Coordinates of C-alpha atoms in Angstrom, one line a residue:
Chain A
X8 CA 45.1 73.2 55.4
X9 CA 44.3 73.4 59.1
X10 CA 46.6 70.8 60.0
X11 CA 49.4 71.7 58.0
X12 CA 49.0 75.5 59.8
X13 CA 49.4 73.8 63.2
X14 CA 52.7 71.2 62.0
X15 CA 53.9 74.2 61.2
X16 CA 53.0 76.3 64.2
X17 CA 55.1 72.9 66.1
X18 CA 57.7 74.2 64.2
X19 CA 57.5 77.3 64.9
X20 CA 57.4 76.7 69.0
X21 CA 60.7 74.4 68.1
X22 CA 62.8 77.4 66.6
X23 CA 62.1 79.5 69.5
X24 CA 62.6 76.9 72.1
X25 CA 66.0 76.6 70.9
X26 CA 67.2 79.5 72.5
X27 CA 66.0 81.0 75.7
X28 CA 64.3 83.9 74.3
X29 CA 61.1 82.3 74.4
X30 CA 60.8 81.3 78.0
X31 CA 62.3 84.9 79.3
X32 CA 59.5 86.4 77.2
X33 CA 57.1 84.0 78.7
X34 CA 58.2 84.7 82.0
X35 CA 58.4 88.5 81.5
X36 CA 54.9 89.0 79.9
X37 CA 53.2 87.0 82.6
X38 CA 54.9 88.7 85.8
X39 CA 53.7 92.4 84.4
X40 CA 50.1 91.0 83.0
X41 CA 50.3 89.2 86.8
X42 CA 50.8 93.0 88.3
X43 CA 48.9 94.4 85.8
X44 CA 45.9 92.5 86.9
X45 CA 46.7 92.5 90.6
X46 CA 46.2 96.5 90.7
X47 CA 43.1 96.1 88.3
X48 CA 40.8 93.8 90.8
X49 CA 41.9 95.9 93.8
X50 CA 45.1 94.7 95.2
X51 CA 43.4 91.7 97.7
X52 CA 45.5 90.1 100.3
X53 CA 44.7 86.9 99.5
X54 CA 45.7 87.0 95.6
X55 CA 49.4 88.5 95.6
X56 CA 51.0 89.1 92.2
X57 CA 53.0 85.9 92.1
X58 CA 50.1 83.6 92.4
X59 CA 48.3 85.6 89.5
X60 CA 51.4 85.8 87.3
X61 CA 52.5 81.8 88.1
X62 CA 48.9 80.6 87.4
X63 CA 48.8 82.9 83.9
X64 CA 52.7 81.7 83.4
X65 CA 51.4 77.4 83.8
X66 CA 48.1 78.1 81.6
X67 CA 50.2 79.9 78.7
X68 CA 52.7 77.0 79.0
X69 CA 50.1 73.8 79.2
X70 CA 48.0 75.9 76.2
X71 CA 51.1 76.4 74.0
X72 CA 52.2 72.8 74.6
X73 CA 55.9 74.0 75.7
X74 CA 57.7 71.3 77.3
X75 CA 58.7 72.0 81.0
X76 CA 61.7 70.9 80.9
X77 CA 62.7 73.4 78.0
X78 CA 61.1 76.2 79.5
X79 CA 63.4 75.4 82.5
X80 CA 66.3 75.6 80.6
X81 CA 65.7 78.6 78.8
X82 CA 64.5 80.4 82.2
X83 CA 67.8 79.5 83.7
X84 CA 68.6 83.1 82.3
X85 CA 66.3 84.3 84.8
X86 CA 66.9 82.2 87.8
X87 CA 70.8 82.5 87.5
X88 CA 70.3 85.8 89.0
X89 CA 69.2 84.1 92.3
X90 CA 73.0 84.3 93.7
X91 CA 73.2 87.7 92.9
X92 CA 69.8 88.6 94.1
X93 CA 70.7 87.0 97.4
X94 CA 73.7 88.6 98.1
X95 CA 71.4 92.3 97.4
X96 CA 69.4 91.2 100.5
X97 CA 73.2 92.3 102.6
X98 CA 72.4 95.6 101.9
X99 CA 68.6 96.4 103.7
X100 CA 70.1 94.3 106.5
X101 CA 73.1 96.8 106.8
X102 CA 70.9 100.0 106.4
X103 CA 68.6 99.1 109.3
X104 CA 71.5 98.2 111.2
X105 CA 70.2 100.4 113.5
X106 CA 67.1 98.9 114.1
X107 CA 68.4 95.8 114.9
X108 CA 70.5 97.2 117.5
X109 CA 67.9 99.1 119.3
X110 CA 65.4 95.7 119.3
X111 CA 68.2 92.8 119.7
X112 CA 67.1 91.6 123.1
X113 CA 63.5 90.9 122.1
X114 CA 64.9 89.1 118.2
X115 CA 67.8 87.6 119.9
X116 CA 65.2 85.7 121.9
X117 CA 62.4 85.5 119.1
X118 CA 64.2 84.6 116.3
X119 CA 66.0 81.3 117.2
X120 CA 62.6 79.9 118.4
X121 CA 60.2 81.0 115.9
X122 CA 62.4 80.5 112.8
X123 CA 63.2 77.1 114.3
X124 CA 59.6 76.2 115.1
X125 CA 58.3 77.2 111.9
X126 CA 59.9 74.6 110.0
X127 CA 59.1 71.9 113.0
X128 CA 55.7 72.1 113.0
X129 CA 55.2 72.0 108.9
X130 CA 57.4 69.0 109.6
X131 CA 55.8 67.3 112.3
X132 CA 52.2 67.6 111.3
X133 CA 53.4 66.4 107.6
X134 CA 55.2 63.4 109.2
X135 CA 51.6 63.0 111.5
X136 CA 50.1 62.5 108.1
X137 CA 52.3 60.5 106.5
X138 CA 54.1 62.9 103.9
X139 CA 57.4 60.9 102.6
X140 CA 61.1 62.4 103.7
X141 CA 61.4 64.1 100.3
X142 CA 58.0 66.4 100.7
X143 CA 59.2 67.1 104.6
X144 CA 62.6 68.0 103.2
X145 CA 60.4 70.1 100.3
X146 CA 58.2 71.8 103.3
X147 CA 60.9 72.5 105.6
X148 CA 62.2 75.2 104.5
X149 CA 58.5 77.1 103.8
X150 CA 59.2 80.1 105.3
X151 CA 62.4 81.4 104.0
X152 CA 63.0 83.5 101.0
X153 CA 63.0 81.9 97.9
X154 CA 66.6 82.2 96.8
X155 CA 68.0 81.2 100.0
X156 CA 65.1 78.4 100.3
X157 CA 66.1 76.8 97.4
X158 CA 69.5 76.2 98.4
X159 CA 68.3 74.8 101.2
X160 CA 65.9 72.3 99.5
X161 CA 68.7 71.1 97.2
X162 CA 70.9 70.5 100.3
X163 CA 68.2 68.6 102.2
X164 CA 67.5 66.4 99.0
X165 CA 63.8 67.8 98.6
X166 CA 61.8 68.7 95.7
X167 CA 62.4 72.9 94.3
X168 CA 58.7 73.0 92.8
X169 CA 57.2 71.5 95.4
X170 CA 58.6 74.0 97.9
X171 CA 57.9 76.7 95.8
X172 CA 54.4 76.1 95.9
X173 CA 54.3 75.7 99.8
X174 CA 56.2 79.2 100.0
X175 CA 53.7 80.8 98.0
X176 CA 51.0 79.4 100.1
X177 CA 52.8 80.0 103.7
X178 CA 53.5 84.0 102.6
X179 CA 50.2 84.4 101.7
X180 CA 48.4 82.4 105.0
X181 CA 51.4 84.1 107.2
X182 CA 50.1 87.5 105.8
X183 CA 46.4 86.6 106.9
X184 CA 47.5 85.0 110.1
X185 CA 49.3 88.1 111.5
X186 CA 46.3 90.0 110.6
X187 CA 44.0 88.3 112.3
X188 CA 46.4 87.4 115.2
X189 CA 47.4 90.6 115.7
X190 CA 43.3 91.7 116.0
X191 CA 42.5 88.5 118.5
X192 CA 45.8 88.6 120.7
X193 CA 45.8 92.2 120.5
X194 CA 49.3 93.0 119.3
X195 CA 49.7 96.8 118.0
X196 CA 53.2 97.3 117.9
X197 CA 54.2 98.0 114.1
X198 CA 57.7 96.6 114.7
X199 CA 56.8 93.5 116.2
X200 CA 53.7 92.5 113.4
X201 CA 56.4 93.7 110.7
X202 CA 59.0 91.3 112.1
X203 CA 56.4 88.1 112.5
X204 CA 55.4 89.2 108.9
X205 CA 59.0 88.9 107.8
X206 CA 59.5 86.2 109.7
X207 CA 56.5 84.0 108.3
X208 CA 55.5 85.6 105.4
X209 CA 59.3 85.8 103.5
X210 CA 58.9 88.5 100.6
X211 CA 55.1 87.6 100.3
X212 CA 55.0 89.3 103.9
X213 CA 57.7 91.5 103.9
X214 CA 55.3 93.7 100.9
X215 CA 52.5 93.7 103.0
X216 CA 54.6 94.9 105.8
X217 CA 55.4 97.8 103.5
X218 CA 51.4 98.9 102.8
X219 CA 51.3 98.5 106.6
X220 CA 54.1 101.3 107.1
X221 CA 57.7 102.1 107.0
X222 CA 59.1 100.4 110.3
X223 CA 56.7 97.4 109.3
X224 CA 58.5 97.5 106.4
X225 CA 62.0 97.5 107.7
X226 CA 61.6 95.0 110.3
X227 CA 60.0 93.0 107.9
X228 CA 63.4 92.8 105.9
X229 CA 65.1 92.2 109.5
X230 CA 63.0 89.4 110.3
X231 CA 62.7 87.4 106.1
X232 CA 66.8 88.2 106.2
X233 CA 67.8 86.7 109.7
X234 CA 65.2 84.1 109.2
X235 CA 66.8 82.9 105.4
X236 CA 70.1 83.0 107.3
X237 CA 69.7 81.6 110.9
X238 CA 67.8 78.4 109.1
X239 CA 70.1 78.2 106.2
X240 CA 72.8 77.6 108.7
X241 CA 70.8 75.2 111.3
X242 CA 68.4 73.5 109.3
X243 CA 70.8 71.6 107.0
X244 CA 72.8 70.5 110.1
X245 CA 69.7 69.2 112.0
X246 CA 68.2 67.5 109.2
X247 CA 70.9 65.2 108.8
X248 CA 70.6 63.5 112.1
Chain B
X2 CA 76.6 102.1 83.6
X3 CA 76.4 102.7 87.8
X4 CA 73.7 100.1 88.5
X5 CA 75.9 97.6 86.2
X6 CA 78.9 98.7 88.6
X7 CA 77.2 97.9 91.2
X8 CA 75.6 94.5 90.0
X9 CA 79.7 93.3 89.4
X10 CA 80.0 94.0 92.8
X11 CA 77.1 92.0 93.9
X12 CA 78.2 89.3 91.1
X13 CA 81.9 89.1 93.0
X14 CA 80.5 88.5 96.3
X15 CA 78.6 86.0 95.2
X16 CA 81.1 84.1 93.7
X17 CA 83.3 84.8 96.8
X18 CA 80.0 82.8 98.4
X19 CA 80.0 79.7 96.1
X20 CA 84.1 80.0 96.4
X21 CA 83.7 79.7 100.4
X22 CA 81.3 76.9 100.3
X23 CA 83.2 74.5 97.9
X24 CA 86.1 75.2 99.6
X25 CA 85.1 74.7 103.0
X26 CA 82.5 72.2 102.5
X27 CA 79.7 74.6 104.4
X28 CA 76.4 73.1 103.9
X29 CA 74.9 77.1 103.3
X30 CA 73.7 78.2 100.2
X31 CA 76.8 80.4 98.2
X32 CA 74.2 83.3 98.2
X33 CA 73.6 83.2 101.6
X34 CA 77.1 83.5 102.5
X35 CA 77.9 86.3 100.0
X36 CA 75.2 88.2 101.8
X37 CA 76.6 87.4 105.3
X38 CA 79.8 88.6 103.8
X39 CA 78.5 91.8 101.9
X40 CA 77.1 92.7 105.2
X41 CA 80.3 92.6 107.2
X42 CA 81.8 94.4 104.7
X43 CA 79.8 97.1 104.8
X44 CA 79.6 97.3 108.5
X45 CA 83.3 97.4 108.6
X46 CA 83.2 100.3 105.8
X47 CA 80.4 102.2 107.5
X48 CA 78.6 103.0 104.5
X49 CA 76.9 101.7 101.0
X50 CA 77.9 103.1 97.8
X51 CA 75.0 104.6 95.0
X52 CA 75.9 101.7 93.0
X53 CA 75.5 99.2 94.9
X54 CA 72.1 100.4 96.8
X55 CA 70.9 100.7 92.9
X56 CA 71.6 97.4 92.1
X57 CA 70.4 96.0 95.3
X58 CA 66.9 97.5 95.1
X59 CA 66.8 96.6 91.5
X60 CA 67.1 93.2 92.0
X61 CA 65.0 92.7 95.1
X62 CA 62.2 94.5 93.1
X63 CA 62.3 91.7 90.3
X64 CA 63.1 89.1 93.1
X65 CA 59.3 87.5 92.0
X66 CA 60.7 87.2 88.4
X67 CA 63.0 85.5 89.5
X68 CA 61.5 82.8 91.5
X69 CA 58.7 82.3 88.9
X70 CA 60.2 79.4 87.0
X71 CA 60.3 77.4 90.1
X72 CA 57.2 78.3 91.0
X73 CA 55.5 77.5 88.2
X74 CA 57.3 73.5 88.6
X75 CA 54.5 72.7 91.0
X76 CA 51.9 72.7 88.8
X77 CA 53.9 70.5 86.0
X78 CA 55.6 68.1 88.8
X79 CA 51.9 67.8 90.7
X80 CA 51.8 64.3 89.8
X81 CA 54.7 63.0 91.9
X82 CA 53.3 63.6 95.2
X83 CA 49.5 62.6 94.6
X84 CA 48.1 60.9 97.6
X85 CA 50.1 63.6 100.2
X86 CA 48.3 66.9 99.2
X87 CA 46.2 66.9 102.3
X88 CA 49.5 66.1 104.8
X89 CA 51.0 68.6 102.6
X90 CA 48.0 71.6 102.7
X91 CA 47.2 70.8 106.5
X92 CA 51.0 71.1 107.2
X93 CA 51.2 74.7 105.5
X94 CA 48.3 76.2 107.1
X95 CA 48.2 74.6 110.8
X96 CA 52.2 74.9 111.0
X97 CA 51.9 78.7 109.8
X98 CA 49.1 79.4 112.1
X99 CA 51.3 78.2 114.5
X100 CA 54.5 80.1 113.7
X101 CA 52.6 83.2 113.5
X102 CA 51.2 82.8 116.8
X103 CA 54.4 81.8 118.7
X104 CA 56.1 84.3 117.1
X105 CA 53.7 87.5 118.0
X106 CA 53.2 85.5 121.7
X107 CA 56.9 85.7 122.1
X108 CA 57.9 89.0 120.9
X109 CA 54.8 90.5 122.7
X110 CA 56.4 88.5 126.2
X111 CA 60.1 89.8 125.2
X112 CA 59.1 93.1 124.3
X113 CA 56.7 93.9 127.9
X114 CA 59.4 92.8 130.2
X115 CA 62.4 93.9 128.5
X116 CA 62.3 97.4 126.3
X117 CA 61.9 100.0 128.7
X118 CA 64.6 99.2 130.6
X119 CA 67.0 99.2 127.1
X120 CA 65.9 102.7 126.8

């Protein structure tokens, strides 16, 4: 009887697989059940909403014995929207405009040199430790915002899951980091901790910068949009000598 | 029926994007340069439609939906790069640690010998 249930229940997960209905829900019910839980232990720093919502997202998969590949497909629903999600990002940069004007000496010098440096030294010390060309081309791009990161990865031949995961981790170190930085060094200056945020942190940093204030906030934007686009433009170029 | 305006305008910009970087051969990500090109555009306008600031903000506020397939990859792709988990865990938190710093050190420098004169 049991058995029979659970061929059946196979069969079941096959139907639905067959369109992508199945993965969008699964995606959907985990990213709210992620944020739902997120505001229910207390919003901590070091648990954002996308770790909680990927980790529920893997066990549901691994429990329900949906292939990865399939989900994949079916998600491509979701992930299409990338490109367009990308291009959205144009439009904070243009509204703060203005902020960028009043602040471009200090991010016309900062910007060039951190957002470079950021992906040398996750290079570097992975090289140092032996880490093969495809996780270096996977790590390189750690702290730019995911849509833009990906296209990077692809053009550098790395590995898109693998860089995911070491963007998740870099917002949510980057967002500790500039904490704790900003305490030591001292640094008080809103604009400037929103910008490193942005800069470091991506999105992961950029809502942090947003609980921190406003201007945080904005320069946060400034710092994950210039960032995604300064090393989308250089960092294919340099990686290919 | 205005955020879906605004979404076909963010849609044709993108595709502008991918059109430019087939075209030309750039090595930059299609999105990427649909959002250097919405940019200009609206700098050259002067100002952003409703439609398109709805869309916008509604899209950035899912923007975690959206990368959550790929995030989830890592855990299902884990076994591909066993044996390089500690070059690549020591490379994520040393190299950020690093970042952050030079980027605060450097914007702290710029920002003491530079802004008050701007003013």
């Amino acid at each position: 009887m049991t058995s029979d249930l659970f061929t059946r229940f196979q069969g079941l997960l096959e139907t639905l697989a067959v369109t992508p209905i199945l993965a969008i829900g699964l995606t959907l019910g985990a990213f709210l059940a992620g944020n739902w839980l997120f505001a229910r232990i207390g919003r901590p720093l070091w648990l954002p909403p996308v770790l909680l919502s990927a980790c529920l997202l893997s066990g549901v998969i691994a429990i329900l014995a949906v292939d990865y590949q399939d989900y994949q497909q079916g998600a491509l629903w979701l992930t299409v929207l990338l490109g367009p999600a990308t291009v959205a990002l144009g439009i904070p940069l243009y509204q703060q405009m203005h902020h960028i004007r009043a602040m471009w000496r200090p991010i016309v010098v900062t910007l060039p040199i951190a957002a470079t440096m950021a992906a040398v030294y996750a290079v570097v010390i992975g090289w140092a430790f032996g880490a093969t060309p495809e996780v270096l081309a996977s790590l390189a791009p750690k702290s730019v915002t995911a849509p833009i990161a990906i296209g990077i990865t692809e053009q550098l031949g790395g590995s898109v899951p693998l860089m995911m995961g070491g963007l998740l981790i870099t917002g949510v170190v980057a967002t500790l980091f500039v904490d704790l930085l900003a305490r030591l060094l001292p640094v008080r200056d809103e604009r400037i901790l929103g910008f490193a945020l942005g800069l470091n942190g991506h999105a992961v940093g950029t809502a942090r910068a947003f609980e921190i204030s406003h201007t945080a906030g904005a320069f946060a934007s400034l710092g994950m949009g210039l960032t995604g686009v300064f090393t989308a433009l250089v960092l294919p170029l340099v990686f290919r000598l | 029926m205005s955020m879906l305006r605004g979404f076909l305008i963010l849609v044709l910009f993108f595709i502008l994007g991918e059109s430019m970087r087939v075209l030309l051969a750039l090595p930059v990500s299609g999105g990427v340069l649909g959002m250097v090109a919405i940019t200009f555009t609206l700098m050259v306008k002067g100002s952003v439609s409703d439609d398109l600031a709805l869309a916008s903000q509604g899209l950035i506020s899912v923007l975690v939906l959206l990368i959550m397939p790929g995030v989830v990859g890592v855990f299902f792709t884990a076994d591909q790069f066993s044996g390089q988990w500690l070059a690549v865990a020591v490379a994520l938190l040393a190299g950020t640690f690093l970042s952050v710093l030079t980027t605060l050190v450097l914007m702290k420098l710029v920002t003491a010998g530079g802004v008050e004169h701007d003013e």
